[in-house]
Coordinates of C-alpha atoms and ligand atoms in Angstrom, one line a residue:
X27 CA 128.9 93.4 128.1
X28 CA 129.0 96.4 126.2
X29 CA 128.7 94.9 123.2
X30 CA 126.2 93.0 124.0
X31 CA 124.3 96.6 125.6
X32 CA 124.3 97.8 121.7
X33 CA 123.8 95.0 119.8
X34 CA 121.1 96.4 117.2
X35 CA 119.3 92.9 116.4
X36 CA 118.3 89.8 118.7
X37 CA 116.7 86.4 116.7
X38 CA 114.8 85.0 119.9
X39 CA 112.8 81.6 119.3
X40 CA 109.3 84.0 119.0
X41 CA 110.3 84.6 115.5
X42 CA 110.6 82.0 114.0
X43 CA 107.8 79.3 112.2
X44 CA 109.4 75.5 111.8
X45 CA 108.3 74.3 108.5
X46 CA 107.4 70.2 109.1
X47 CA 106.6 67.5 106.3
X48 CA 103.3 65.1 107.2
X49 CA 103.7 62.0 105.7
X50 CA 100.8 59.8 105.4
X51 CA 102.1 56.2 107.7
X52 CA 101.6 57.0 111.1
X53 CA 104.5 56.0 112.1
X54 CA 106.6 56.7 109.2
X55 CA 109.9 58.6 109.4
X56 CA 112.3 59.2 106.5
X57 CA 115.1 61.9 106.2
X58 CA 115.1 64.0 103.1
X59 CA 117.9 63.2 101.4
X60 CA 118.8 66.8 100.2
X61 CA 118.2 67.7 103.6
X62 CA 120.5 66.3 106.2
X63 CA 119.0 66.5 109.7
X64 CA 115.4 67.3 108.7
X65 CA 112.9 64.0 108.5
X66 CA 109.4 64.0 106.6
X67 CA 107.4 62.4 110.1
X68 CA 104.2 60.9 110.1
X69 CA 101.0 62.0 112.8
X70 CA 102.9 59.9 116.0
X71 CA 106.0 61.3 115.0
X72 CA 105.3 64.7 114.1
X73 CA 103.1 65.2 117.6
X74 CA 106.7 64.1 119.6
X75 CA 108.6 66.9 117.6
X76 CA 105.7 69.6 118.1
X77 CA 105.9 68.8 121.6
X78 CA 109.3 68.9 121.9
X79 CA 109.8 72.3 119.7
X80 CA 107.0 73.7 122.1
X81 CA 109.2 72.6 125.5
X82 CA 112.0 74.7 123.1
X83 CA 110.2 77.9 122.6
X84 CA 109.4 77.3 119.3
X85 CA 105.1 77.7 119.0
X86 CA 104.8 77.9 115.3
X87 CA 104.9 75.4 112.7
X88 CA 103.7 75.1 108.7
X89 CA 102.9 72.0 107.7
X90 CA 102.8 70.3 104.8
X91 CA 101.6 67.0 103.4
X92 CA 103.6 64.4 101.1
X93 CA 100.9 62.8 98.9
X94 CA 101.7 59.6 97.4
X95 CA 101.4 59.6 93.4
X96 CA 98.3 57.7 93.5
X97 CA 96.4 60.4 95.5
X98 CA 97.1 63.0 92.5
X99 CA 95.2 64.2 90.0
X100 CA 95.2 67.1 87.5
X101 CA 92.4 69.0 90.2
X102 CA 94.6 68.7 93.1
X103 CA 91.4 67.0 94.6
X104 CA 92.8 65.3 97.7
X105 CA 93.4 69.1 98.6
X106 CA 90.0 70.0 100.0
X107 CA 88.9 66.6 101.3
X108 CA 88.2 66.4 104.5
X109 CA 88.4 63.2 104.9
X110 CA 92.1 62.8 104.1
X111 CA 95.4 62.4 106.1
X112 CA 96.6 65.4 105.8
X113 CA 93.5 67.5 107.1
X114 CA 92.7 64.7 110.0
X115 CA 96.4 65.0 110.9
X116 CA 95.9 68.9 111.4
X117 CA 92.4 68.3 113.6
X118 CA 94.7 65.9 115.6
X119 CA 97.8 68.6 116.2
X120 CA 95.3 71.8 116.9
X121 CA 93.4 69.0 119.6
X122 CA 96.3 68.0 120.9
X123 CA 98.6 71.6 120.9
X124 CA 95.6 74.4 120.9
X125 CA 98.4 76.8 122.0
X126 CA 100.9 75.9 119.1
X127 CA 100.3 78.2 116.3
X128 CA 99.9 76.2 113.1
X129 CA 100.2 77.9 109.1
X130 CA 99.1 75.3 106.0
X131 CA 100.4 76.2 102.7
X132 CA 97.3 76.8 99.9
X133 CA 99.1 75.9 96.2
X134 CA 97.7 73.1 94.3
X135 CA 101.3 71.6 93.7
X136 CA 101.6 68.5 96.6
X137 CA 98.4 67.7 95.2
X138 CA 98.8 68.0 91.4
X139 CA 99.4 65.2 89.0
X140 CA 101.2 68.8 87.1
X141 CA 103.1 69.4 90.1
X142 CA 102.3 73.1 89.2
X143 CA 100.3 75.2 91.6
X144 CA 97.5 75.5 89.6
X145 CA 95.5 74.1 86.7
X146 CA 97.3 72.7 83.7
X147 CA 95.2 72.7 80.6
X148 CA 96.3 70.9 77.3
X149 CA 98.7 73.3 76.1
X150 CA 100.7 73.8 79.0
X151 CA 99.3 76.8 80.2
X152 CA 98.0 77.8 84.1
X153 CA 94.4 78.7 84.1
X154 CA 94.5 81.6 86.7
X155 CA 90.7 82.0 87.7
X156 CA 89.9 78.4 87.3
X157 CA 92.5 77.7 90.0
X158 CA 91.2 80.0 92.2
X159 CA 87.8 78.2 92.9
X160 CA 90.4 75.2 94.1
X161 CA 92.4 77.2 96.1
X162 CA 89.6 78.5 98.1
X163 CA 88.2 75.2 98.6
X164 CA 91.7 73.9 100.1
X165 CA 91.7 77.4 102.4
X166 CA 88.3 76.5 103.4
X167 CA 89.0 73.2 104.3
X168 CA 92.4 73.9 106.3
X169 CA 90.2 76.5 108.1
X170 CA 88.1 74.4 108.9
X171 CA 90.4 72.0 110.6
X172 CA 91.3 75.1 113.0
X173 CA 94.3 76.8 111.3
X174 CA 95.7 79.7 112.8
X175 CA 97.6 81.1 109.5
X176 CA 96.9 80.3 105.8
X177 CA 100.0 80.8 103.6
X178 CA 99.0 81.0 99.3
X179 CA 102.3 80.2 98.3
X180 CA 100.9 79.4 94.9
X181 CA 101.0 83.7 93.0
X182 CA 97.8 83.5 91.3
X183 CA 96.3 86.8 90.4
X184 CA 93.6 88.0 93.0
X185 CA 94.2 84.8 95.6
X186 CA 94.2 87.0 98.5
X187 CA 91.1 88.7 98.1
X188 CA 89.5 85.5 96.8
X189 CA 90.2 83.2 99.7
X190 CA 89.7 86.3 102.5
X191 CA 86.0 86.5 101.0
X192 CA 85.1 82.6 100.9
X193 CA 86.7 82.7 104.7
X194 CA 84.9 85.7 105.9
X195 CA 81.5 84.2 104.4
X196 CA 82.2 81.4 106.0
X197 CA 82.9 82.8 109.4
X198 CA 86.3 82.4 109.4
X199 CA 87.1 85.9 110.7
X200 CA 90.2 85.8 112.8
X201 CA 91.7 82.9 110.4
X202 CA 95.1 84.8 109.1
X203 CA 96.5 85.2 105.7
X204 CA 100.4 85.4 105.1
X205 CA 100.5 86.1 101.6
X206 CA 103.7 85.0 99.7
X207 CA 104.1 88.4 98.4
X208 CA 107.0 88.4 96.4
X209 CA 107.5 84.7 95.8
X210 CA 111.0 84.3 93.6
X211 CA 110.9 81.1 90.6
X212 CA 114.3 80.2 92.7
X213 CA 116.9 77.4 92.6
X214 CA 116.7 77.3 96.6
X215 CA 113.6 75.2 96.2
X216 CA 115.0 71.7 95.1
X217 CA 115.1 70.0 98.0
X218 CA 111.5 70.9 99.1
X219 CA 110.4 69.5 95.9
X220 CA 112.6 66.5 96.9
X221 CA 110.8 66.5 100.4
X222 CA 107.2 66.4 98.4
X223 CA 108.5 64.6 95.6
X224 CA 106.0 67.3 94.0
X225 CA 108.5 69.2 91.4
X226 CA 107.0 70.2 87.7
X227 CA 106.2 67.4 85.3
X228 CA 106.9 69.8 82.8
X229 CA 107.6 73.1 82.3
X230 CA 108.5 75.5 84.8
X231 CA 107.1 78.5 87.4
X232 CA 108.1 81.2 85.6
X233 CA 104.6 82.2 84.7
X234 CA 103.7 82.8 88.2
X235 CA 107.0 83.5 89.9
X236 CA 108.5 86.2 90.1
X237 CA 111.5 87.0 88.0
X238 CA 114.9 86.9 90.1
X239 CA 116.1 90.3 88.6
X240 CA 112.9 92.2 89.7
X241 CA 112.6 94.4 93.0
X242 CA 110.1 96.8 92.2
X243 CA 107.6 94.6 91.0
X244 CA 107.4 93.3 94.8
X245 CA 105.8 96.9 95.4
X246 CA 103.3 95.7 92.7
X247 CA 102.4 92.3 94.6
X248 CA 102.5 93.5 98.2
X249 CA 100.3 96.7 97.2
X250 CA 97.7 94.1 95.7
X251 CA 98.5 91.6 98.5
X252 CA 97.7 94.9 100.9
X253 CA 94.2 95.9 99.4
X254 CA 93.1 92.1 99.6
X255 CA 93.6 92.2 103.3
X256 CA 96.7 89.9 103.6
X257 CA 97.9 90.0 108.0
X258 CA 101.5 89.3 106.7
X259 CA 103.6 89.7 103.6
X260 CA 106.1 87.2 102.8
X261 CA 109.7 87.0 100.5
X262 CA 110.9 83.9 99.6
X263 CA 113.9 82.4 99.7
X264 CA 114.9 84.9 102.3
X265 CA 119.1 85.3 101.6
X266 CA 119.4 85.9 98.1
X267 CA 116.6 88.7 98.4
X268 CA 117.4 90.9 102.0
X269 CA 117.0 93.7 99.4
X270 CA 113.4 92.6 99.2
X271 CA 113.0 92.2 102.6
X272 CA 114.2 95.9 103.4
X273 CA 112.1 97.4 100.4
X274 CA 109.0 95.5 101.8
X275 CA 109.8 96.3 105.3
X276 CA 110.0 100.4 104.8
X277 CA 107.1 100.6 103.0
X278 CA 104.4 98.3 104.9
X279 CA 103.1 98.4 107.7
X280 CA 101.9 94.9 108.1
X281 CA 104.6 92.3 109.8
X282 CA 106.8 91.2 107.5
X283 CA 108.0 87.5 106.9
X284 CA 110.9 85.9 105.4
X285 CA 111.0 82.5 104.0
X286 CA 114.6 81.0 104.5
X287 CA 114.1 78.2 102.3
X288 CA 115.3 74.3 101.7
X289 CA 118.2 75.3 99.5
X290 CA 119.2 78.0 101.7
X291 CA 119.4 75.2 104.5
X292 CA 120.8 72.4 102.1
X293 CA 124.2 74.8 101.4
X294 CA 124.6 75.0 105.1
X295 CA 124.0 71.9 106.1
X296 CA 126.2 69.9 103.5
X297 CA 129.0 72.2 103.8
X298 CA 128.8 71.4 107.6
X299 CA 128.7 67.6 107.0
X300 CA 131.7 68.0 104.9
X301 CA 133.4 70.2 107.5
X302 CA 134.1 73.1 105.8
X303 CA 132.2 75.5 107.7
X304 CA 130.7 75.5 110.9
X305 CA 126.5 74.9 111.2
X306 CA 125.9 76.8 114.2
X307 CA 127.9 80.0 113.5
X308 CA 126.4 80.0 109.5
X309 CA 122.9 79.6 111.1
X310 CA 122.9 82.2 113.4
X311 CA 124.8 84.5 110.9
X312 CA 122.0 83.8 108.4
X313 CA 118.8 83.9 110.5
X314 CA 120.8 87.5 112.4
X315 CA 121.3 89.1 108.7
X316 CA 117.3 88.0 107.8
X317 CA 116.1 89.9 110.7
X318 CA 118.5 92.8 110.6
X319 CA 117.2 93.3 107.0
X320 CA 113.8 94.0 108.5
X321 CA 111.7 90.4 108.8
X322 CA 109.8 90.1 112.3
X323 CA 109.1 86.2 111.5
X324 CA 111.2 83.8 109.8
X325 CA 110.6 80.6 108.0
X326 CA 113.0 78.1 108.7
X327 CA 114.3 74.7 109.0
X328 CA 116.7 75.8 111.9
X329 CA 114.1 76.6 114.3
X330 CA 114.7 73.7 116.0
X331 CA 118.3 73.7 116.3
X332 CA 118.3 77.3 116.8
X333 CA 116.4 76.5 120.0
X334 CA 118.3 74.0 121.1
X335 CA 121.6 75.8 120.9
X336 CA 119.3 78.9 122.7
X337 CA 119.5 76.5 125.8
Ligands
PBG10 C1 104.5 75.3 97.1 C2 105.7 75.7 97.9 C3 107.1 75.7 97.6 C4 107.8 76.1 98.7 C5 106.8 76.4 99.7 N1 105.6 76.2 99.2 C6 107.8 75.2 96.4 C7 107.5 75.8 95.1 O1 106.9 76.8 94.9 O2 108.0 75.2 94.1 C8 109.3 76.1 98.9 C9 109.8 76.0 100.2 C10 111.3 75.7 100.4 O3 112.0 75.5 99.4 O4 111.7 75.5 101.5 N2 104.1 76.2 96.2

Protein backbone atom coordinates (compact mmCIF):
# COMPACT_ATOMS: atom_id res chain seq x y z
CA UNK A 1 0.00 0.00 0.00
CA UNK A 2 2.65 2.16 1.00
CA UNK A 3 4.46 1.62 -1.89
CA UNK A 4 2.02 2.01 -3.94
CA UNK A 5 1.08 5.70 -1.82
CA UNK A 6 4.77 6.93 -3.17
CA UNK A 7 5.06 5.53 -6.35
CA UNK A 8 6.57 8.73 -8.32
CA UNK A 9 5.17 7.65 -12.02
CA UNK A 10 1.76 5.97 -13.15
CA UNK A 11 1.49 5.05 -17.29
CA UNK A 12 -2.50 5.05 -17.37
CA UNK A 13 -4.04 4.24 -20.98
CA UNK A 14 -4.59 8.46 -21.52
CA UNK A 15 -0.99 8.49 -22.47
CA UNK A 16 -0.55 6.63 -24.89
CA UNK A 17 -1.25 6.96 -29.09
CA UNK A 18 -1.56 3.19 -30.87
CA UNK A 19 0.24 3.48 -34.00
CA UNK A 20 -2.06 1.23 -36.76
CA UNK A 21 -1.11 0.27 -40.44
CA UNK A 22 -4.11 0.84 -43.32
CA UNK A 23 -3.75 -1.46 -45.87
CA UNK A 24 -5.62 -0.84 -48.97
CA UNK A 25 -8.18 -4.43 -49.29
CA UNK A 26 -10.93 -3.87 -47.18
CA UNK A 27 -10.87 -6.76 -45.69
CA UNK A 28 -7.23 -7.46 -45.77
CA UNK A 29 -5.24 -8.52 -42.66
CA UNK A 30 -1.60 -9.63 -42.57
CA UNK A 31 0.85 -9.73 -39.62
CA UNK A 32 4.12 -7.98 -40.03
CA UNK A 33 6.50 -10.35 -39.94
CA UNK A 34 9.12 -8.43 -37.87
CA UNK A 35 6.37 -7.68 -35.70
CA UNK A 36 4.80 -10.60 -33.87
CA UNK A 37 1.29 -9.73 -32.58
CA UNK A 38 0.82 -6.45 -34.59
CA UNK A 39 -1.32 -6.89 -38.15
CA UNK A 40 -1.29 -4.23 -41.10
CA UNK A 41 -5.58 -4.20 -41.16
CA UNK A 42 -7.61 -2.94 -43.82
CA UNK A 43 -10.85 -0.17 -43.31
CA UNK A 44 -13.38 -3.30 -41.85
CA UNK A 45 -10.67 -4.46 -39.83
CA UNK A 46 -9.12 -1.53 -38.63
CA UNK A 47 -12.77 0.05 -37.48
CA UNK A 48 -13.19 -3.44 -35.15
CA UNK A 49 -9.70 -2.67 -33.52
CA UNK A 50 -10.45 1.16 -33.05
CA UNK A 51 -13.49 0.15 -31.50
CA UNK A 52 -12.21 -2.28 -29.43
CA UNK A 53 -9.02 0.00 -28.22
CA UNK A 54 -11.72 2.76 -27.53
CA UNK A 55 -13.97 0.05 -25.16
CA UNK A 56 -10.02 -0.34 -23.65
CA UNK A 57 -9.23 3.27 -22.82
CA UNK A 58 -7.11 3.70 -25.48
CA UNK A 59 -8.63 7.11 -27.76
CA UNK A 60 -5.67 7.86 -29.77
CA UNK A 61 -4.37 6.23 -32.78
CA UNK A 62 -1.62 7.32 -35.86
CA UNK A 63 -2.24 5.84 -38.82
CA UNK A 64 -0.51 4.99 -41.60
CA UNK A 65 -1.08 3.75 -45.04
CA UNK A 66 0.83 0.73 -46.94
CA UNK A 67 0.84 1.74 -50.64
CA UNK A 68 1.27 -0.86 -53.09
CA UNK A 69 4.49 -0.22 -55.45
CA UNK A 70 2.31 0.63 -58.30
CA UNK A 71 0.83 3.69 -56.48
CA UNK A 72 4.52 5.30 -56.15
CA UNK A 73 6.10 7.70 -57.80
CA UNK A 74 9.17 9.94 -57.40
CA UNK A 75 6.39 12.98 -56.10
CA UNK A 76 4.83 10.96 -53.53
CA UNK A 77 1.58 11.96 -55.43
CA UNK A 78 -0.93 9.45 -54.08
CA UNK A 79 -0.08 11.57 -50.83
CA UNK A 80 -2.42 14.47 -51.25
CA UNK A 81 -5.13 12.81 -53.25
CA UNK A 82 -8.19 12.91 -51.99
CA UNK A 83 -9.54 10.44 -53.68
CA UNK A 84 -7.39 7.60 -52.41
CA UNK A 85 -7.74 4.78 -49.86
CA UNK A 86 -5.83 6.05 -47.44
CA UNK A 87 -7.59 9.56 -46.98
CA UNK A 88 -11.28 7.94 -47.62
CA UNK A 89 -10.30 5.37 -44.96
CA UNK A 90 -9.58 8.38 -42.44
CA UNK A 91 -13.16 10.28 -43.44
CA UNK A 92 -14.58 6.75 -42.66
CA UNK A 93 -12.80 6.36 -38.98
CA UNK A 94 -13.39 10.26 -37.88
CA UNK A 95 -17.41 9.46 -39.13
CA UNK A 96 -17.51 6.52 -37.51
CA UNK A 97 -15.24 7.46 -34.01
CA UNK A 98 -15.57 11.54 -33.83
CA UNK A 99 -14.42 11.05 -30.15
CA UNK A 100 -11.18 8.86 -31.08
CA UNK A 101 -8.33 11.15 -31.48
CA UNK A 102 -6.63 10.34 -34.77
CA UNK A 103 -2.58 11.68 -35.76
CA UNK A 104 -1.46 10.97 -39.72
CA UNK A 105 2.17 11.07 -40.28
CA UNK A 106 3.33 13.89 -43.17
CA UNK A 107 6.81 12.37 -44.86
CA UNK A 108 6.78 11.59 -48.38
CA UNK A 109 8.35 8.04 -47.75
CA UNK A 110 5.04 5.41 -47.90
CA UNK A 111 4.44 7.29 -50.94
CA UNK A 112 7.91 7.60 -52.62
CA UNK A 113 9.15 5.44 -55.42
CA UNK A 114 12.80 6.83 -53.25
CA UNK A 115 11.42 5.62 -50.19
CA UNK A 116 13.02 8.82 -48.79
CA UNK A 117 10.92 11.43 -47.16
CA UNK A 118 11.44 13.82 -49.61
CA UNK A 119 12.44 14.68 -53.20
CA UNK A 120 15.22 12.64 -54.74
CA UNK A 121 16.79 14.45 -57.64
CA UNK A 122 19.39 12.74 -60.04
CA UNK A 123 22.26 12.81 -57.89
CA UNK A 124 21.00 11.41 -54.86
CA UNK A 125 20.42 14.42 -53.11
CA UNK A 126 17.00 15.59 -51.00
CA UNK A 127 15.67 18.83 -52.36
CA UNK A 128 14.59 20.52 -49.01
CA UNK A 129 12.23 23.40 -50.20
CA UNK A 130 10.97 21.58 -53.15
CA UNK A 131 9.67 19.01 -50.68
CA UNK A 132 8.03 21.30 -48.64
CA UNK A 133 5.29 22.36 -51.22
CA UNK A 134 4.43 18.36 -51.13
CA UNK A 135 4.40 18.11 -47.65
CA UNK A 136 1.98 20.80 -47.12
CA UNK A 137 -0.24 19.50 -49.75
CA UNK A 138 -0.34 15.97 -47.88
CA UNK A 139 -1.03 18.10 -44.35
CA UNK A 140 -3.73 19.82 -46.16
CA UNK A 141 -5.33 16.98 -47.39
CA UNK A 142 -5.16 14.82 -44.01
CA UNK A 143 -6.71 17.99 -42.52
CA UNK A 144 -9.07 18.01 -44.52
CA UNK A 145 -10.32 14.57 -43.86
CA UNK A 146 -10.78 15.84 -40.08
CA UNK A 147 -7.39 15.00 -38.39
CA UNK A 148 -7.02 15.87 -34.97
CA UNK A 149 -2.97 15.73 -34.92
CA UNK A 150 -0.52 16.06 -37.79
CA UNK A 151 2.83 14.40 -37.07
CA UNK A 152 6.03 15.65 -39.86
CA UNK A 153 8.00 12.84 -39.21
CA UNK A 154 9.99 13.60 -42.33
CA UNK A 155 13.06 16.72 -40.63
CA UNK A 156 12.95 18.97 -43.44
CA UNK A 157 14.16 22.47 -42.59
CA UNK A 158 11.29 24.91 -41.89
CA UNK A 159 8.29 22.03 -42.14
CA UNK A 160 6.62 23.36 -39.08
CA UNK A 161 6.22 26.81 -39.92
CA UNK A 162 5.44 25.77 -43.54
CA UNK A 163 2.53 23.40 -42.97
CA UNK A 164 1.14 25.70 -39.73
CA UNK A 165 0.73 28.60 -42.42
CA UNK A 166 -0.91 26.59 -45.47
CA UNK A 167 -3.35 25.10 -42.36
CA UNK A 168 -4.08 28.38 -40.78
CA UNK A 169 -4.93 29.95 -44.38
CA UNK A 170 -6.79 27.37 -44.83
CA UNK A 171 -8.85 27.50 -41.66
CA UNK A 172 -7.52 24.76 -40.16
CA UNK A 173 -6.96 26.48 -36.77
CA UNK A 174 -7.33 23.99 -33.94
CA UNK A 175 -5.74 21.15 -36.36
CA UNK A 176 -2.45 20.12 -34.10
CA UNK A 177 1.07 19.76 -34.99
CA UNK A 178 3.40 17.14 -33.18
CA UNK A 179 6.57 17.84 -34.55
CA UNK A 180 9.21 14.96 -34.63
CA UNK A 181 11.62 17.19 -32.97
CA UNK A 182 14.53 15.26 -32.54
CA UNK A 183 14.01 12.43 -35.00
CA UNK A 184 17.26 9.85 -34.56
CA UNK A 185 18.52 8.02 -38.32
CA UNK A 186 17.96 4.74 -35.92
CA UNK A 187 18.33 0.96 -36.37
CA UNK A 188 14.82 0.66 -34.30
CA UNK A 189 13.05 1.44 -37.53
CA UNK A 190 13.33 -1.81 -39.61
CA UNK A 191 10.43 -3.37 -39.01
CA UNK A 192 8.22 -0.31 -39.73
CA UNK A 193 9.88 -0.08 -43.02
CA UNK A 194 8.98 -3.88 -43.23
CA UNK A 195 5.31 -2.92 -42.15
CA UNK A 196 5.31 -0.20 -45.22
CA UNK A 197 7.53 -2.11 -47.35
CA UNK A 198 8.76 1.70 -47.80
CA UNK A 199 12.69 1.47 -46.71
CA UNK A 200 15.34 3.55 -48.92
CA UNK A 201 16.03 2.44 -52.53
CA UNK A 202 19.25 3.91 -52.01
CA UNK A 203 21.11 5.69 -49.79
CA UNK A 204 20.26 6.38 -46.39
CA UNK A 205 18.56 9.27 -43.82
CA UNK A 206 21.43 10.58 -42.62
CA UNK A 207 20.95 13.91 -44.28
CA UNK A 208 17.89 14.54 -42.44
CA UNK A 209 18.17 12.54 -39.28
CA UNK A 210 19.64 13.31 -36.69
CA UNK A 211 23.05 11.91 -35.68
CA UNK A 212 22.75 9.18 -32.84
CA UNK A 213 25.72 10.81 -30.80
CA UNK A 214 24.10 14.33 -30.70
CA UNK A 215 21.95 15.72 -27.64
CA UNK A 216 22.38 19.23 -27.96
CA UNK A 217 21.44 19.60 -31.29
CA UNK A 218 17.76 18.58 -30.09
CA UNK A 219 17.80 22.14 -28.35
CA UNK A 220 18.51 23.28 -31.95
CA UNK A 221 15.37 21.52 -33.53
CA UNK A 222 12.88 21.88 -30.73
CA UNK A 223 13.82 25.77 -30.43
CA UNK A 224 13.00 25.97 -34.36
CA UNK A 225 10.13 23.39 -33.91
CA UNK A 226 8.98 26.02 -30.83
CA UNK A 227 9.07 29.36 -32.97
CA UNK A 228 7.06 27.52 -35.88
CA UNK A 229 4.25 26.91 -33.46
CA UNK A 230 4.58 23.01 -33.02
CA UNK A 231 1.52 21.77 -29.89
CA UNK A 232 3.94 18.91 -29.13
CA UNK A 233 7.59 17.97 -29.48
CA UNK A 234 8.49 14.49 -30.21
CA UNK A 235 11.91 11.99 -29.73
CA UNK A 236 12.09 9.09 -31.55
CA UNK A 237 12.82 5.93 -30.80
CA UNK A 238 12.04 6.61 -27.25
CA UNK A 239 14.57 3.98 -25.12
CA UNK A 240 17.87 4.52 -26.55
CA UNK A 241 17.34 8.40 -26.08
CA UNK A 242 15.45 8.95 -22.26
CA UNK A 243 18.40 11.50 -22.16
CA UNK A 244 16.61 13.32 -24.88
CA UNK A 245 13.52 13.01 -23.47
CA UNK A 246 14.68 14.63 -20.07
CA UNK A 247 16.72 17.44 -21.87
CA UNK A 248 13.53 18.24 -23.97
CA UNK A 249 11.29 17.87 -21.01
CA UNK A 250 13.27 20.62 -18.62
CA UNK A 251 13.42 22.99 -21.11
CA UNK A 252 9.86 23.18 -22.91
CA UNK A 253 7.01 23.89 -21.98
CA UNK A 254 5.01 22.32 -24.61
CA UNK A 255 3.88 18.39 -23.90
CA UNK A 256 6.37 16.35 -24.69
CA UNK A 257 6.01 12.98 -26.71
CA UNK A 258 8.02 9.94 -26.98
CA UNK A 259 8.03 7.66 -29.91
CA UNK A 260 8.71 3.98 -28.69
CA UNK A 261 9.38 2.60 -31.91
CA UNK A 262 8.92 -0.91 -34.13
CA UNK A 263 12.42 -2.11 -33.11
CA UNK A 264 12.04 -1.17 -29.70
CA UNK A 265 8.77 -3.49 -29.79
CA UNK A 266 10.40 -6.24 -32.13
CA UNK A 267 13.32 -6.89 -29.22
CA UNK A 268 10.61 -7.41 -26.78
CA UNK A 269 8.35 -9.22 -28.54
CA UNK A 270 10.84 -11.93 -30.00
CA UNK A 271 12.64 -12.35 -26.96
CA UNK A 272 9.07 -13.16 -25.45
CA UNK A 273 8.28 -15.65 -28.26
CA UNK A 274 11.51 -17.35 -27.54
CA UNK A 275 10.78 -17.27 -23.81
CA UNK A 276 13.60 -15.61 -22.50
CA UNK A 277 12.01 -12.72 -20.98
CA UNK A 278 8.68 -12.02 -19.92
CA UNK A 279 6.34 -9.39 -22.41
CA UNK A 280 4.32 -8.03 -19.91
CA UNK A 281 6.85 -7.13 -17.19
CA UNK A 282 9.45 -5.68 -20.18
CA UNK A 283 6.49 -3.60 -21.49
CA UNK A 284 5.50 -2.02 -18.43
CA UNK A 285 9.16 -1.56 -17.42
CA UNK A 286 9.70 0.19 -20.78
CA UNK A 287 6.61 2.33 -21.23
CA UNK A 288 7.22 3.23 -16.82
CA UNK A 289 11.05 4.29 -17.61
CA UNK A 290 9.68 6.49 -20.97
CA UNK A 291 7.38 8.48 -18.74
CA UNK A 292 9.57 8.70 -15.72
CA UNK A 293 12.11 10.32 -18.10
CA UNK A 294 9.61 13.12 -18.57
CA UNK A 295 7.13 12.11 -21.89
CA UNK A 296 3.37 12.90 -21.10
CA UNK A 297 2.28 10.85 -24.38
CA UNK A 298 3.84 7.78 -25.76
CA UNK A 299 3.92 6.20 -29.11
CA UNK A 300 3.51 2.74 -28.98
CA UNK A 301 2.67 -0.61 -30.34
CA UNK A 302 1.68 -1.83 -26.68
CA UNK A 303 -1.10 0.31 -26.28
CA UNK A 304 -3.29 -2.20 -26.78
CA UNK A 305 -1.96 -4.89 -24.71
CA UNK A 306 -1.09 -2.50 -22.14
CA UNK A 307 -4.81 -1.89 -21.89
CA UNK A 308 -5.76 -5.11 -21.82
CA UNK A 309 -3.45 -6.18 -19.06
CA UNK A 310 -4.89 -2.60 -17.29
CA UNK A 311 -8.20 -4.71 -16.97
C1 LIG B 1 8.31 7.97 -41.76
C2 LIG B 1 8.33 7.35 -40.42
C3 LIG B 1 9.18 6.35 -39.93
C4 LIG B 1 8.69 6.02 -38.66
C5 LIG B 1 7.60 6.84 -38.39
N1 LIG B 1 7.39 7.67 -39.48
C6 LIG B 1 10.32 5.62 -40.56
C7 LIG B 1 11.51 6.34 -41.02
O1 LIG B 1 11.73 7.52 -40.76
O2 LIG B 1 12.29 5.69 -41.73
C8 LIG B 1 9.25 4.92 -37.78
C9 LIG B 1 8.33 4.36 -36.74
C10 LIG B 1 8.75 3.06 -36.14
O3 LIG B 1 9.85 2.53 -36.36
O4 LIG B 1 7.94 2.53 -35.38
N2 LIG B 1 9.19 9.01 -41.98
Amino acid sequence: MIRAMVEETKVTTDDLIFPLFLLEDPKGKIEVNSMPGIYRLGIDHMLKEIEECLKLGVAAFDIFPVVNEAHKDKMATKSHDSGFFYITALKEVKKRFPEACIMTDVAMDPYSSDGHDGIVDENGKILNDETLEVLGKMALTQAEAGIDIIGPSDMMDGRVGYIRDILDDNGFTETSIMSYSAKYASAFYGPFRDALDSAPKSGDKKTYQMNPANQREALIEADLDVEEGADFLMVKPALAYLDVIKLLKDNYELPIAAYNVSGEYAMVAAAAEKGWLDKTSAMNESLLSIKRAGADIILTYFAKEFAKNKQ
